[in-house]
Short mmCIF file of C-alpha atoms and ligand atoms in Angstrom, two decimals:
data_model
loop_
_atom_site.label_atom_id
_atom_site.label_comp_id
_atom_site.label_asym_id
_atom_site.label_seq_id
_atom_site.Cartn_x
_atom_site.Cartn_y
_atom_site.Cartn_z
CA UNK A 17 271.42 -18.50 74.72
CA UNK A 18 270.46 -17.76 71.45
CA UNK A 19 269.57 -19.65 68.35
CA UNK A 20 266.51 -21.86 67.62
CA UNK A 21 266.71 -23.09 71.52
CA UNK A 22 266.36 -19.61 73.04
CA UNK A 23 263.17 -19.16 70.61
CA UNK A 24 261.65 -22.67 72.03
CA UNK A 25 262.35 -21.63 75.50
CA UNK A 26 260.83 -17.89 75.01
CA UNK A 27 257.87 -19.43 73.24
CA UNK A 28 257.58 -22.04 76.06
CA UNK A 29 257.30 -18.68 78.90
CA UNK A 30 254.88 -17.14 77.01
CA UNK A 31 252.27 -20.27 76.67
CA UNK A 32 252.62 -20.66 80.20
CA UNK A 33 249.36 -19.81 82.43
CA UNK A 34 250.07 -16.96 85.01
CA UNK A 35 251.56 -18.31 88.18
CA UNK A 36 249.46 -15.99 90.39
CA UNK A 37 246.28 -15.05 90.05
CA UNK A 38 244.90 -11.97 91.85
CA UNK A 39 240.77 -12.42 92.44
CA UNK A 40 240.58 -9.81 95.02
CA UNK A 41 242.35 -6.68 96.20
CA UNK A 42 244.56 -8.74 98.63
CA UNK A 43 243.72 -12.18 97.38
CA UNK A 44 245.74 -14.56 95.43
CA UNK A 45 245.11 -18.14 93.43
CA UNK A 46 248.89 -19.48 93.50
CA UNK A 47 248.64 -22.09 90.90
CA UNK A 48 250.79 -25.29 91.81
CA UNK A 49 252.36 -23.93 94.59
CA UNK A 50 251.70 -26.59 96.77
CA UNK A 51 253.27 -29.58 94.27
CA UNK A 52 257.02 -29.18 95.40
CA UNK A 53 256.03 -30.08 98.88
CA UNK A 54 253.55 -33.10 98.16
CA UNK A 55 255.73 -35.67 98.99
CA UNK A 56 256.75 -34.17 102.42
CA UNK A 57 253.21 -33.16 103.10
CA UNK A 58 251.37 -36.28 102.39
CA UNK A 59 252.85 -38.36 105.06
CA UNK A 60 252.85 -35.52 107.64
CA UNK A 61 248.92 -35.67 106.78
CA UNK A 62 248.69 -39.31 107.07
CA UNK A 63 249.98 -39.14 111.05
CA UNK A 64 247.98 -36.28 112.03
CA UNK A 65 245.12 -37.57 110.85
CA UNK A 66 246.00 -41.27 112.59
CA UNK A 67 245.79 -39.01 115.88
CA UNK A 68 242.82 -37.08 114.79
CA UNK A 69 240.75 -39.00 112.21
CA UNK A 70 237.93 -36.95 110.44
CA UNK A 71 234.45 -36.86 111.63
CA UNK A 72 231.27 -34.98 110.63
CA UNK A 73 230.64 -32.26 112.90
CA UNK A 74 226.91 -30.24 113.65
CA UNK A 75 226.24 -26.60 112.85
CA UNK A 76 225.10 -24.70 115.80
CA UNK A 77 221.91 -24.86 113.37
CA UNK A 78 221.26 -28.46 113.86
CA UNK A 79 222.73 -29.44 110.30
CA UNK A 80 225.33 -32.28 109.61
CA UNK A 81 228.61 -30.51 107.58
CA UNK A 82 228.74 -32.71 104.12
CA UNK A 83 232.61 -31.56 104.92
CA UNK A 84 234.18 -34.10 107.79
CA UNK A 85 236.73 -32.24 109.92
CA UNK A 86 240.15 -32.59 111.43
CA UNK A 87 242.63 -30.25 112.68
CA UNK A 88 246.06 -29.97 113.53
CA UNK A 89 247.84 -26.66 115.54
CA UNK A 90 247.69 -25.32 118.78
CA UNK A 91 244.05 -24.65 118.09
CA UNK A 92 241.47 -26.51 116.05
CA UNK A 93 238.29 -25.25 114.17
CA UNK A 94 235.15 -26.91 116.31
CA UNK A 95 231.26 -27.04 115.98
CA UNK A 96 228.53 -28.12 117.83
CA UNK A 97 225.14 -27.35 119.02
CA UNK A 98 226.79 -24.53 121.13
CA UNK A 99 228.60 -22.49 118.22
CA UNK A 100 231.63 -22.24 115.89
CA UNK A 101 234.74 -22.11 118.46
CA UNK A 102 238.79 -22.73 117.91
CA UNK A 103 240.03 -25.46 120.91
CA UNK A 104 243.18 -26.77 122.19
CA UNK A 105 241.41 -29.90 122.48
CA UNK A 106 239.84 -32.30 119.90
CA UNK A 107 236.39 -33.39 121.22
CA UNK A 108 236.54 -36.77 120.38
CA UNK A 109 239.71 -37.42 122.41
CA UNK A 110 239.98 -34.49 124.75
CA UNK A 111 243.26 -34.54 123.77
CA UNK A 112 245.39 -31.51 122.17
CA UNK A 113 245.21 -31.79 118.45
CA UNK A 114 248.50 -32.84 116.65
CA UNK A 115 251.05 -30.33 116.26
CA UNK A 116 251.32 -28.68 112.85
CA UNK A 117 253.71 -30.38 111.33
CA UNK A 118 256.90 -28.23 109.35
CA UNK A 119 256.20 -28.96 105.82
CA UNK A 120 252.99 -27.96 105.99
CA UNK A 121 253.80 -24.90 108.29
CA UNK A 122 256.47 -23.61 106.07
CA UNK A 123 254.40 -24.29 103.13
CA UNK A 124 251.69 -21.93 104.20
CA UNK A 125 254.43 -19.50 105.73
CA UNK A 126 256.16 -18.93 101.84
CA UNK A 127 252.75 -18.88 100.41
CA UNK A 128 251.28 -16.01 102.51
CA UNK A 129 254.97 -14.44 101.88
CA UNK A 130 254.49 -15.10 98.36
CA UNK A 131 251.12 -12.97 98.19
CA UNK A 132 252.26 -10.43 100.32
CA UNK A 133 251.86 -11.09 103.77
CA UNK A 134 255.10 -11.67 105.25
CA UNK A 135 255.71 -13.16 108.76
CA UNK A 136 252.51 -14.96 108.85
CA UNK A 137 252.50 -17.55 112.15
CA UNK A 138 250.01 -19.78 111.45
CA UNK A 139 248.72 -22.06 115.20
CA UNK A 140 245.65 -23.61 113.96
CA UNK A 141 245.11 -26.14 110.29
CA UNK A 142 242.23 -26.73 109.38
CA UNK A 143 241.30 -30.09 107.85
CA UNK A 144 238.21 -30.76 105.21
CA UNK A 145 237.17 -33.72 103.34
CA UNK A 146 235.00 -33.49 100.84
CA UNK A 147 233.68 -37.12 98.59
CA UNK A 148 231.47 -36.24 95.40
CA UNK A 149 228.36 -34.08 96.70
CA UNK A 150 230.00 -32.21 99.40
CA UNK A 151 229.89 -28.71 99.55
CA UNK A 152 230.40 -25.72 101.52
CA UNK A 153 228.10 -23.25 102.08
CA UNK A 154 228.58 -19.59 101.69
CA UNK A 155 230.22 -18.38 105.05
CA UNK A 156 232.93 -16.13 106.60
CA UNK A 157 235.93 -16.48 108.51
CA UNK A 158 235.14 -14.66 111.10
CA UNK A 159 236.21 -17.23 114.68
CA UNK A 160 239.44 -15.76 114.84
CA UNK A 161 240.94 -13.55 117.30
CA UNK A 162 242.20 -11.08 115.06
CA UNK A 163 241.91 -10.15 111.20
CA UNK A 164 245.07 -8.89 110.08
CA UNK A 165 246.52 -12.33 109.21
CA UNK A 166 245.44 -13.98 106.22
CA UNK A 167 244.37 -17.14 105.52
CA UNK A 168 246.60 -19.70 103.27
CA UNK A 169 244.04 -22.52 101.73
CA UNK A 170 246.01 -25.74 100.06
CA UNK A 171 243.61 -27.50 97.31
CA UNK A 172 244.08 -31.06 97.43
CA UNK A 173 242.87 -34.09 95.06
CA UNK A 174 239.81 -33.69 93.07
CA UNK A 175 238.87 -30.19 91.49
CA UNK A 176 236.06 -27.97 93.44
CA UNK A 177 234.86 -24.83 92.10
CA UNK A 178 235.56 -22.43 95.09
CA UNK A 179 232.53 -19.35 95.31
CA UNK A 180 234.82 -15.98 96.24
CA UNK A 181 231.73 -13.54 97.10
CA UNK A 182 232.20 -9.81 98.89
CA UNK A 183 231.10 -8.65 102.15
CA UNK A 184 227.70 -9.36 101.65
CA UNK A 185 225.83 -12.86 101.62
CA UNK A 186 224.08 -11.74 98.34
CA UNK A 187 227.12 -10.20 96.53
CA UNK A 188 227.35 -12.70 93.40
CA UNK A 189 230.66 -14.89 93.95
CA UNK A 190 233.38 -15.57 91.37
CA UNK A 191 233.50 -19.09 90.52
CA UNK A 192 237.32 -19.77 90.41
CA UNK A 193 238.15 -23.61 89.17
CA UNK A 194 240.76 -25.06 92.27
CA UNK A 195 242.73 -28.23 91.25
CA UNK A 196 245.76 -30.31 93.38
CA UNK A 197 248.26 -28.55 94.83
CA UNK A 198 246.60 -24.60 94.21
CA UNK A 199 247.06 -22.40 97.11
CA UNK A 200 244.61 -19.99 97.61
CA UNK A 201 245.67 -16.50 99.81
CA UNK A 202 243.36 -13.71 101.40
CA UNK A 203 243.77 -11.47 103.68
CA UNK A 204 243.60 -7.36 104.47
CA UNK A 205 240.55 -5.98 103.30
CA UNK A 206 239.08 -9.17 101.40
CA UNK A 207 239.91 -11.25 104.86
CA UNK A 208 236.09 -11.25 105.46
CA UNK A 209 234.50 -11.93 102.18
CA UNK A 210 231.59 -14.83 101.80
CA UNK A 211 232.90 -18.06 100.19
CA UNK A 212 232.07 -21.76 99.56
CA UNK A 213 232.57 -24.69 97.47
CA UNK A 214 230.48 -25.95 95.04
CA UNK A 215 229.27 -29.59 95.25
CA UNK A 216 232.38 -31.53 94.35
CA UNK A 217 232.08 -33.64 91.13
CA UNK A 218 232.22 -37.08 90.95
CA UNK A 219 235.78 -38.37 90.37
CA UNK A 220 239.23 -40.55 91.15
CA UNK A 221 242.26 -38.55 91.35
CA UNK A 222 245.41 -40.06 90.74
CA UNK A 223 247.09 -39.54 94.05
CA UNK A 224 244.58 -38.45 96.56
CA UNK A 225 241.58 -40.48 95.61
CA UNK A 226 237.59 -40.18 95.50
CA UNK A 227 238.08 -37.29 97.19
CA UNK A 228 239.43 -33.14 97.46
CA UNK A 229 241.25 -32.40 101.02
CA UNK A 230 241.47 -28.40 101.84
CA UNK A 231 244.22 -27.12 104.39
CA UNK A 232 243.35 -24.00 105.41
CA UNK A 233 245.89 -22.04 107.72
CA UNK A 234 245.12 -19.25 109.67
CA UNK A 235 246.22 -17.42 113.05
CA UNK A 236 243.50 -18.63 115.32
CA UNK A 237 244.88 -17.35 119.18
C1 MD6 B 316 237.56 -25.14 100.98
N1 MD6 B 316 237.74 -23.19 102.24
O1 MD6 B 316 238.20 -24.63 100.06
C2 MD6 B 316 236.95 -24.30 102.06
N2 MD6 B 316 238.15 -20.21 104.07
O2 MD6 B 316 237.36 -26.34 101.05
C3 MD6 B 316 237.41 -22.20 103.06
O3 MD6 B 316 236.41 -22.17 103.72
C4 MD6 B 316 238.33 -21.09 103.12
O4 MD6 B 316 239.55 -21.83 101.22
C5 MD6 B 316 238.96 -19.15 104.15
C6 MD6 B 316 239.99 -18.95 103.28
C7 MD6 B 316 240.20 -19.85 102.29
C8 MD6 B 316 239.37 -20.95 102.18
FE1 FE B 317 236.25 -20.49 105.04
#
C-alpha cells in the first residue's frame, strides 16, 4: 500500500497504546485480550454460576471478604474459620464445582502463552465479585501446590485499580488502572508478590453492570 492510505494506517499503529504491558520481571497487563472471547465467555459464566452462585466467605481471621466468591475447575479457592484451602467440593452444596468451561480455559491457556508461559493447565477458576466499595486486601498467592505456573487474571466490568507490590507486605505497590476485558499474567519470580484491589468506584458498566467480575486461573492440584 502506499499513498495517503498507507500514511493513515501507519499513523493509526503508532497512536495505538501498547498491547502488552510488562509491570514486573515475568508479569504482563494484556490490554483487551479478553474482548474477542466475551460473547463465548459470558454465557459459560452465567451457567457456572447458576450451579455455584456467589456468596461471601470468612477469613480464617474472623472477617467477612467485601469480594463474594465462586469457583469453577477441578478445585475451588475456599475460606473459613479453619484457613485458606483449594476443594473439589463447593461448601454450600457439597457438590464438585462446575467444570471449567473451554472458552474460558483456552482463553487463559493463549494468554499465559502470550506472556510467556507456554503449556499452562489451568484446574481451578477463581470467581470474585466486587459492587462499589469492595476491595481486596494486600495478599499472596501462596494455596497452591506448586509455583512454577502462573496465574492468568481476566478484568471484567467496572474499572479497579489493581495494587502490584513485591515480596514484602510493605514494598509500595504499583497502582495499575484494570478495565473490561484486560488480562493480567504473573508468574516465575514475581509469582509471589503482594497485591490487591483498591475499593472499586461507584459505577454502571455497559455490559456487566454495577459491578467488576475477576477470573483468576491458576494450577491449584
Ligand atoms: C482481582 N486478583 O483482581 C484480585 N491474584 O480482583 C487477585 O487476587 C490476583 O489478579 C493473583 C494473580 C492475579 C490476580
Ligand atoms: Fe490474588
Amino acid at each position: 500500500m502506499s499513498g495517503p492510505t498507507a500514511d493513515l494506517f501507519a499513523d493509526d499503529a503508532l497512536q495505538q497504546p501498547p498491547r502488552r504491558e510488562q509491570i514486573g520481571e515475568q508479569s504482563y497487563v494484556l490490554r483487551g485480550f479478553a474482548l474477542p472471547w466475551i460473547d463465548r465467555l459470558l454465557p459459560e459464566l452465567r451457567r457456572v454460576l447458576a450451579q455455584s452462585p456467589f456468596r461471601q466467605m470468612v477469613t480464617p481471621g474472623g472477617f467477612t471478604m467485601s469480594a463474594a466468591l465462586s469457583s469453577c475447575g477441578a478445585l475451588g479457592w475456599t475460606t473459613d474459620t479453619h484457613g485458606y484451602r483449594y476443594s473439589p467440593l463447593d461448601p454450600s452444596s457439597q457438590q464438585p464445582w462446575p467444570a471449567l468451561p473451554d472458552a474460558l480455559r483456552e482463553l487463559a491457556v493463549s494468554a499465559a502463552a502470550d506472556a510467556g508461559f507456554s503449556d499452562f493447565a489451568p484446574d481451578a477458576c477463581l470467581i470474585n465479585r466486587y459492587v462499589p466499595g469492595a476491595k481486596m486486601s494486600l495478599h499472596q498467592d501462596k494455596n497452591e501446590r506448586c509455583y512454577n505456573a502462573p496465574v492468568v487474571s481476566v478484568s471484567l466490568g467496572l474499572a479497579a485499580i489493581f495494587l502490584f507490590g513485591g515480596h514484602e507486605r510493605g514494598d509500595k505497590p504499583q497502582k495499575i488502572s484494570l478495565f473490561h476485558g484486560d488480562v493480567v499474567v504473573w508468574g516465575g519470580v514475581d509469582r509471589l508478590r503482594f497485591h490487591g484491589v483498591m475499593p472499586i468506584k461507584e459505577g454502571v458498566h455497559p455490559i456487566m453492570g454495577p459491578q467488576r467480575i475477576n477470573l483468576t486461573f491458576r494450577t491449584a492440584g
